[in-house]
Amino acid sequence: MKRLGSNNRYEDSYQILLANREDELETKIGTGPPKMPLILDGIAVVVGKHVLLGNKTNTDLIGGRYFNKCYPVIVGGKLNSSFDTPQDNDGHGTHILSTDGGNSIANTSGFGGLLWSGQVKIQDLLMVLSLTLLHDRSQLEPAPWLWSFLAKLSSTTIKKMRGLQLPLSQTQRIRLQRAFEKLQSLSSKANSDASVTVADTIPVNYEDAFLKGHGTTDLNGELVATVCGVVERINKLVYVRGLRARYKPEVGDIVVGRVVEVAQKRWRLEINFSQDAVLMLSSMNMPDGIQRRRTALDELNMRGIFEENDVVCAEVRNFQHDGSLQLQARSQKYGKLEKGQLLIVDPYLVKKSKSHFHHLEHFGIDLILGRNGFIWVGEHVETRDSMAVDQANSSEQSMVLEEKNQTHTPLEMRQNICRTANAVRVLSTLGFSMDADLIMETVELSSSLKIDIHDMLGSEFHVLVAEREAERRSLMGKRRR
Amino acid sequence: MVGLSVGEKHFIQGGIAQDLRSDGRKRLTYRPIYVETGVIPQAHGSERVRLGATDVIASVKAELGKPSALQPDKGKIAIYVDCSPTAAPMFEVVFALAGRGGEELSTELSLALQRCLLGGKSGAGAGIDPASLVVVEGKVCWDLYIDGLVISSEGICSMPLPLLLSNTGIPKVDVEAETKGDDQPEVSISDEEFLQFDTSGIPVVVTITKVGRHYIVDATSEEESQMCSAVSISVNRKGHICGVTKRGGAGLDPSIILDMISVAKHASEQLINKLASEIAAAEASEEES
């Protein structure tokens, strides 16, 4: 391992590492000026005369590093000293203003204004690009080529990301490709599903009046995307939906959330939004069903209703003035969810529909599609009549619960729950919108083909589901005509 | 790691008791393992393994070096596992507060792997035979550096090692001239010929997690939050136990450990076969491309 700083040349380094673990990019990216070593995911490739970085040093470089100007870059050893280390005091890497599908990540600093850091919520970022350019200061070229290079880099990554993370055999790959092409051709809006990366021009008819939405900006008279994602058009509004965007709530949405905190007269729920949503004690029905003022005793017994880590179903009531969300759970169908499993998918896959609560009678299970991407699959629970819970009876209640603990879900219902959950997982991997009918069809497909529950997560079933969906949509299209 | 509500925990425990886990697996079924070989072209052998959300890259580099004076007929092997800070949020948080959180796990994994692969002090029972690494006794030997990098981790990651080593091709070495005494002999490293490594003795690490009264392998992070305790057992192809590590949790009755060992032996056979087929497939696809 050579020391690049050994001849005392001070070098600028901007580091962009690929944190999305797509490999094989080194074969695809040959663009950009020479003398630029690429570090992809800890695998270094030498370009020009620069150093080959082996595994050990790369492990320090992953996650993004910050090289201050005017300090020699030491490669080949553990980077620990605060001057020579590429880390800042918090152990974060390259500090740049960060974007998270349009939201901002706290605790990052703007330095150099080059790219993303994404240490805090790294899983929300599309990718953290960390590319070390180690070269002489004199050879540092201005940023524009870097932008175009990065745009190309990100576009290849996006294309890879859209590919499934499944090992597909050759025939399976071809079949899947065909199914997707068919679906694309059937899509009524022709160009609207164009995926774009940062700095791509959005195809728009400039004569028509259109509104520039999120993720777009006007650059030199052209409409250019500022995030990586998919172009969506609604009437005259053109915006770019980030691929890993957070949930965007609307009043009246049904959401499923997890309690993170029991605070004064309210619960805080995590719902895949930029802030935690608030469920006021007064927005919750009391267990005894009586409409009354919440007393101090009620406040002390909040944990008896919802505890930390409980899964709760509620409805969006309104937005507070500071942008946070308020929920209400006044109806019997809302409340704590037990005896099942929670699945997390991308929020944009759950579209607004008439009903988000589905009781699949045939299987005896409940399916709740939260618009924030949390989907609950569990045993069917009859909407409870108000139970009388006195303080004196609370011990009795806990006894009843203990007895309930002994009785597990019956095997057949559990199998149905697992099948439905796997169907949701398959649809989410394929990127199809979640719809109760679609989920049911997928489950029926799997049981009719006698596919083992676990094999539903295999590549063959994914291909089958994609083909089936393509067929179904083409049939629907024909019926319309 | 996200917390789980009481209802969900109960559901998971019930599933394990009924031999039907949340994603439909049986208790002793592994999730699909994806293997790609040759991810690091500069290394002599490398592999990337994905199991659920756990992603590990391993590589082997071989360099010529001098054998130690105490063991002149053996080569040297160094194993090191590193957990990258992006691997799991927990590494990140501890890192910011005090020391490096990932380092503890790194050292733990490295030590565990060293023990099961390198055997005891005298070299007995080693998975890799160091004697096969010697070139010229007393003078030149191969130094193997086995590095693992955990890119993302979900729960306890115990990556099976045979993978990376099977892909290693050590270049064949020709000794040029005979020298006497203490002179260093000249060796030329052939670029063309490679000696494949003998991987039949290499063990596989199986982590058995006890939840309630049952044992599962390949626990997801939700299932792991329910565990009483977990034991990692490395078993080789012949069914011999090469290492046992208890990974935290409640105390165990010795009979339970023996029980777990027998379960591990059973599970390891399936795993070894599965890995062998995956490696073969990965190598075949690599040759195609």
Coordinates of N, CA, C and O in Angstrom, one line a residue, chain B residues 51-155:
Chain B
L51 N -27.5 -13.1 3.3 CA -28.4 -14.0 3.9 C -29.4 -13.1 4.6 O -29.1 -12.5 5.6
G52 N -30.6 -13.0 4.1 CA -31.5 -12.0 4.7 C -31.0 -10.6 4.5 O -30.6 -10.2 3.4
A53 N -30.9 -9.9 5.6 CA -30.3 -8.5 5.5 C -28.8 -8.5 5.8 O -28.2 -7.4 5.7
T54 N -28.3 -9.6 6.1 CA -26.8 -9.7 6.4 C -26.0 -9.8 5.1 O -26.3 -10.6 4.3
D55 N -25.0 -9.0 5.0 CA -24.2 -8.9 3.8 C -22.8 -8.9 4.2 O -22.3 -8.1 5.0
V56 N -22.0 -9.9 3.7 CA -20.6 -10.0 4.2 C -19.7 -10.2 2.9 O -20.1 -11.0 2.1
I57 N -18.6 -9.5 2.9 CA -17.7 -9.8 1.9 C -16.4 -10.4 2.5 O -16.0 -9.9 3.5
A58 N -15.9 -11.4 1.9 CA -14.7 -12.0 2.5 C -13.7 -12.2 1.4 O -14.1 -12.4 0.2
S59 N -12.5 -12.0 1.8 CA -11.4 -12.2 0.8 C -10.2 -12.8 1.4 O -10.0 -12.8 2.6
V60 N -9.5 -13.5 0.5 CA -8.3 -14.1 0.9 C -7.1 -13.6 0.0 O -7.2 -13.5 -1.2
K61 N -6.1 -13.2 0.7 CA -4.9 -12.8 0.0 C -3.7 -13.6 0.5 O -3.6 -13.9 1.6
A62 N -2.9 -13.9 -0.5 CA -1.8 -14.8 -0.1 C -0.5 -14.0 -0.5 O -0.4 -13.5 -1.6
E63 N 0.4 -14.0 0.4 CA 1.7 -13.4 0.2 C 2.8 -14.3 0.6 O 2.6 -15.1 1.5
L64 N 3.9 -14.1 0.0 CA 5.1 -15.0 0.4 C 5.7 -14.4 1.6 O 6.0 -13.2 1.7
G65 N 6.0 -15.2 2.6 CA 6.7 -14.7 3.8 C 7.6 -15.8 4.4 O 7.7 -16.9 3.9
K66 N 8.1 -15.4 5.5 CA 9.0 -16.4 6.1 C 8.3 -17.0 7.3 O 7.6 -16.4 8.0
P67 N 8.4 -18.3 7.4 CA 7.7 -19.0 8.5 C 8.3 -18.7 9.8 O 9.5 -18.3 9.9
S68 N 7.5 -18.8 10.8 CA 8.0 -18.5 12.1 C 9.1 -19.5 12.6 O 9.0 -20.7 12.1
A69 N 10.0 -19.1 13.4 CA 11.1 -20.0 13.8 C 10.6 -21.2 14.6 O 11.1 -22.3 14.5
L70 N 9.5 -21.0 15.3 CA 8.9 -22.1 16.1 C 8.3 -23.2 15.2 O 8.3 -24.3 15.6
Q71 N 7.8 -22.8 14.1 CA 7.0 -23.7 13.3 C 7.5 -23.6 11.8 O 6.8 -23.0 11.0
P72 N 8.7 -24.0 11.6 CA 9.2 -23.7 10.2 C 8.6 -24.5 9.1 O 8.7 -24.1 7.9
D73 N 7.8 -25.5 9.4 CA 7.1 -26.2 8.3 C 5.7 -25.8 8.1 O 4.9 -26.5 7.5
K74 N 5.3 -24.7 8.7 CA 3.9 -24.3 8.5 C 3.8 -22.9 8.0 O 4.7 -22.1 8.3
G75 N 2.8 -22.7 7.2 CA 2.5 -21.3 6.8 C 1.8 -20.6 7.8 O 1.5 -21.1 8.9
K76 N 1.5 -19.3 7.6 CA 0.8 -18.5 8.5 C -0.6 -18.1 8.0 O -0.7 -17.8 6.8
I77 N -1.5 -18.0 8.9 CA -2.8 -17.6 8.5 C -3.3 -16.6 9.5 O -3.2 -16.7 10.7
A78 N -3.8 -15.5 9.0 CA -4.3 -14.4 9.8 C -5.8 -14.2 9.4 O -6.1 -14.0 8.3
I79 N -6.6 -14.2 10.4 CA -8.0 -14.0 10.1 C -8.5 -12.7 10.8 O -8.2 -12.5 12.0
Y80 N -9.2 -11.9 10.1 CA -9.7 -10.7 10.7 C -11.1 -10.4 10.2 O -11.3 -10.4 9.0
V81 N -12.0 -10.0 11.0 CA -13.3 -9.6 10.6 C -13.6 -8.2 11.0 O -13.3 -7.9 12.1
D82 N -14.0 -7.4 10.1 CA -14.3 -6.0 10.4 C -15.8 -5.7 10.2 O -16.4 -6.1 9.2
C83 N -16.3 -5.0 11.2 CA -17.7 -4.6 11.0 C -17.7 -3.1 10.6 O -17.3 -2.3 11.4
S84 N -18.2 -2.9 9.5 CA -18.2 -1.5 9.0 C -19.2 -0.7 9.8 O -20.2 -1.2 10.2
P85 N -19.0 0.6 10.0 CA -19.9 1.4 10.8 C -21.3 1.5 10.1 O -22.3 1.8 10.8
T86 N -21.4 1.2 8.9 CA -22.7 1.3 8.2 C -23.4 0.0 8.4 O -24.5 -0.2 7.9
A87 N -22.8 -1.0 9.0 CA -23.4 -2.3 9.1 C -24.7 -2.3 9.9 O -25.7 -2.9 9.5
A88 N -24.7 -1.7 11.0 CA -25.9 -1.7 11.8 C -25.9 -0.4 12.6 O -24.9 0.1 13.0
P89 N -27.0 0.1 12.9 CA -27.1 1.4 13.6 C -26.4 1.3 15.0 O -25.9 2.3 15.5
M90 N -26.4 0.1 15.5 CA -25.8 0.0 16.9 C -24.3 0.3 16.9 O -23.8 0.8 17.8
F91 N -23.7 -0.1 15.7 CA -22.3 0.2 15.7 C -22.1 1.7 15.6 O -21.2 2.2 16.2
E92 N -23.0 2.3 14.9 CA -22.8 3.8 14.7 C -23.0 4.5 16.0 O -22.2 5.4 16.4
V93 N -24.0 4.2 16.8 CA -24.4 5.0 18.0 C -23.2 4.8 19.0 O -22.8 5.8 19.6
V94 N -22.8 3.6 19.2 CA -21.8 3.5 20.3 C -20.5 4.1 19.8 O -19.8 4.7 20.6
F95 N -20.3 4.1 18.6 CA -19.1 4.7 18.0 C -19.1 6.2 18.3 O -18.1 6.8 18.7
A96 N -20.3 6.8 18.2 CA -20.3 8.3 18.5 C -20.1 8.5 19.9 O -19.5 9.5 20.3
L97 N -20.6 7.7 20.8 CA -20.6 8.0 22.2 C -19.2 7.8 22.8 O -18.6 8.6 23.3
A98 N -18.7 6.6 22.7 CA -17.5 6.3 23.4 C -16.5 5.7 22.4 O -15.9 6.4 21.6
G99 N -16.3 4.4 22.4 CA -15.3 3.8 21.5 C -16.0 3.4 20.3 O -17.1 3.9 19.9
R100 N -15.5 2.5 19.6 CA -16.1 1.9 18.4 C -16.9 0.7 18.8 O -16.4 -0.3 19.2
G101 N -18.2 0.8 18.6 CA -19.0 -0.3 19.0 C -18.8 -1.5 18.1 O -18.8 -2.6 18.5
G102 N -18.5 -1.2 16.8 CA -18.3 -2.3 15.9 C -17.0 -3.1 16.3 O -16.9 -4.3 15.9
E103 N -16.1 -2.5 16.9 CA -14.8 -3.2 17.2 C -15.0 -4.3 18.1 O -14.3 -5.4 17.9
E104 N -15.9 -4.2 19.1 CA -16.0 -5.3 20.0 C -16.5 -6.5 19.2 O -16.1 -7.7 19.4
L105 N -17.5 -6.3 18.4 CA -18.1 -7.4 17.6 C -17.0 -7.9 16.7 O -16.9 -9.1 16.5
S106 N -16.2 -7.0 16.1 CA -15.2 -7.5 15.2 C -14.2 -8.4 15.9 O -13.9 -9.5 15.4
T107 N -13.8 -8.0 17.0 CA -12.8 -8.9 17.7 C -13.4 -10.2 18.1 O -12.8 -11.2 18.0
E108 N -14.7 -10.1 18.6 CA -15.3 -11.3 19.0 C -15.4 -12.3 17.8 O -15.1 -13.5 17.9
L109 N -15.9 -11.8 16.7 CA -16.0 -12.7 15.5 C -14.6 -13.2 15.0 O -14.5 -14.4 14.7
S110 N -13.7 -12.3 15.0 CA -12.3 -12.7 14.6 C -11.8 -13.8 15.5 O -11.3 -14.8 14.9
L111 N -11.9 -13.7 16.7 CA -11.4 -14.7 17.6 C -12.1 -16.0 17.5 O -11.5 -17.1 17.4
A112 N -13.5 -15.9 17.3 CA -14.2 -17.1 17.2 C -13.8 -17.9 15.9 O -13.6 -19.1 15.9
L113 N -13.6 -17.1 14.9 CA -13.2 -17.8 13.6 C -11.8 -18.3 13.7 O -11.6 -19.4 13.2
Q114 N -11.0 -17.6 14.4 CA -9.6 -18.1 14.5 C -9.6 -19.4 15.2 O -8.9 -20.4 14.8
R115 N -10.4 -19.4 16.3 CA -10.4 -20.7 17.1 C -10.9 -21.8 16.3 O -10.4 -22.9 16.3
C116 N -12.0 -21.6 15.5 CA -12.5 -22.8 14.8 C -11.7 -23.1 13.6 O -11.7 -24.3 13.2
L117 N -11.0 -22.2 13.0 CA -10.3 -22.5 11.8 C -8.9 -23.0 12.1 O -8.3 -23.8 11.4
L118 N -8.3 -22.3 13.1 CA -6.8 -22.6 13.2 C -6.6 -23.6 14.3 O -5.4 -24.0 14.5
G119 N -7.6 -24.0 15.0 CA -7.3 -25.1 16.0 C -6.5 -24.6 17.1 O -6.4 -23.4 17.4
G120 N -5.9 -25.5 17.8 CA -5.2 -25.1 19.1 C -3.8 -24.6 18.8 O -3.4 -24.3 17.7
K121 N -3.1 -24.4 19.9 CA -1.7 -23.8 19.7 C -0.8 -24.6 18.9 O 0.0 -24.1 18.1
S122 N -0.9 -25.9 19.0 CA 0.0 -26.7 18.2 C -0.5 -26.9 16.8 O 0.2 -27.5 16.0
G123 N -1.6 -26.3 16.5 CA -2.1 -26.5 15.2 C -2.9 -27.7 15.0 O -3.4 -28.0 13.9
A124 N -3.2 -28.4 16.1 CA -4.0 -29.6 15.9 C -5.4 -29.3 15.7 O -5.9 -28.3 16.3
G125 N -6.0 -30.0 14.8 CA -7.4 -29.8 14.6 C -7.8 -28.6 13.8 O -8.9 -28.1 13.9
A126 N -6.8 -28.1 13.0 CA -7.1 -26.9 12.3 C -8.0 -27.2 11.1 O -7.8 -28.3 10.5
G127 N -8.8 -26.3 10.7 CA -9.6 -26.5 9.5 C -8.8 -26.4 8.3 O -8.9 -27.1 7.3
I128 N -7.8 -25.5 8.4 CA -6.9 -25.3 7.2 C -5.6 -25.9 7.7 O -5.1 -25.5 8.7
D129 N -5.0 -26.7 6.9 CA -3.8 -27.3 7.3 C -2.6 -26.3 7.0 O -2.3 -26.1 5.8
P130 N -2.0 -25.8 8.0 CA -0.9 -24.8 7.6 C 0.3 -25.5 7.0 O 1.1 -24.8 6.3
A131 N 0.4 -26.8 7.1 CA 1.6 -27.4 6.5 C 1.5 -27.4 5.0 O 2.5 -27.4 4.3
S132 N 0.3 -27.2 4.5 CA 0.1 -27.2 3.1 C 0.6 -25.9 2.5 O 0.6 -25.7 1.3
L133 N 0.8 -24.9 3.4 CA 1.1 -23.6 2.9 C 2.6 -23.4 2.8 O 3.1 -22.3 2.4
V134 N 3.4 -24.3 3.2 CA 4.8 -24.1 3.2 C 5.4 -24.3 1.8 O 4.9 -25.1 1.0
V135 N 6.4 -23.5 1.4 CA 7.0 -23.6 0.1 C 8.3 -24.2 0.2 O 8.6 -25.2 -0.4
V136 N 9.2 -23.5 0.9 CA 10.5 -24.1 1.2 C 10.6 -24.1 2.7 O 10.5 -23.0 3.4
E137 N 10.8 -25.2 3.3 CA 10.7 -25.3 4.7 C 11.7 -24.5 5.4 O 12.9 -24.5 5.0
G138 N 11.3 -23.7 6.3 CA 12.2 -22.8 7.1 C 12.5 -21.5 6.4 O 13.0 -20.6 7.0
K139 N 12.1 -21.4 5.1 CA 12.5 -20.2 4.4 C 11.4 -19.4 3.9 O 11.2 -18.2 4.1
V140 N 10.6 -20.1 3.1 CA 9.5 -19.4 2.4 C 8.2 -20.1 2.7 O 8.1 -21.3 2.6
C141 N 7.2 -19.3 3.0 CA 5.9 -20.0 3.1 C 4.9 -19.0 2.7 O 5.1 -17.8 2.5
W142 N 3.7 -19.5 2.5 CA 2.6 -18.6 2.2 C 2.0 -18.0 3.5 O 1.7 -18.7 4.4
D143 N 1.7 -16.7 3.4 CA 1.0 -16.1 4.5 C -0.4 -15.8 3.9 O -0.6 -15.1 3.0
L144 N -1.4 -16.4 4.6 CA -2.8 -16.2 4.1 C -3.4 -15.1 5.0 O -3.4 -15.2 6.2
Y145 N -4.0 -14.1 4.4 CA -4.7 -13.1 5.1 C -6.2 -13.3 4.7 O -6.6 -13.0 3.6
I146 N -7.0 -13.7 5.7 CA -8.4 -13.9 5.4 C -9.1 -12.7 6.1 O -9.0 -12.5 7.3
D147 N -9.8 -11.9 5.3 CA -10.5 -10.7 5.8 C -12.0 -10.8 5.5 O -12.4 -11.2 4.5
G148 N -12.7 -10.5 6.5 CA -14.1 -10.4 6.3 C -14.6 -9.0 6.6 O -14.2 -8.4 7.5
L149 N -15.6 -8.6 5.8 CA -16.1 -7.2 6.0 C -17.6 -7.4 6.1 O -18.3 -7.8 5.2
V150 N -18.1 -7.0 7.3 CA -19.6 -7.0 7.4 C -20.2 -5.7 6.9 O -20.0 -4.7 7.5
I151 N -20.9 -5.8 5.8 CA -21.4 -4.6 5.3 C -22.7 -4.2 6.0 O -23.0 -3.1 6.3
S152 N -23.6 -5.2 6.1 CA -24.8 -4.9 6.9 C -25.1 -6.1 7.7 O -24.9 -7.3 7.2
S153 N -25.6 -5.9 8.8 CA -25.8 -7.1 9.7 C -27.2 -7.0 10.3 O -27.7 -6.0 10.7
E154 N -27.8 -8.2 10.4 CA -29.1 -8.2 11.1 C -28.9 -9.3 12.1 O -28.8 -10.5 11.8
G155 N -28.8 -8.9 13.3 CA -28.6 -9.9 14.4 C -27.3 -10.5 14.4 O -26.3 -10.0 13.9

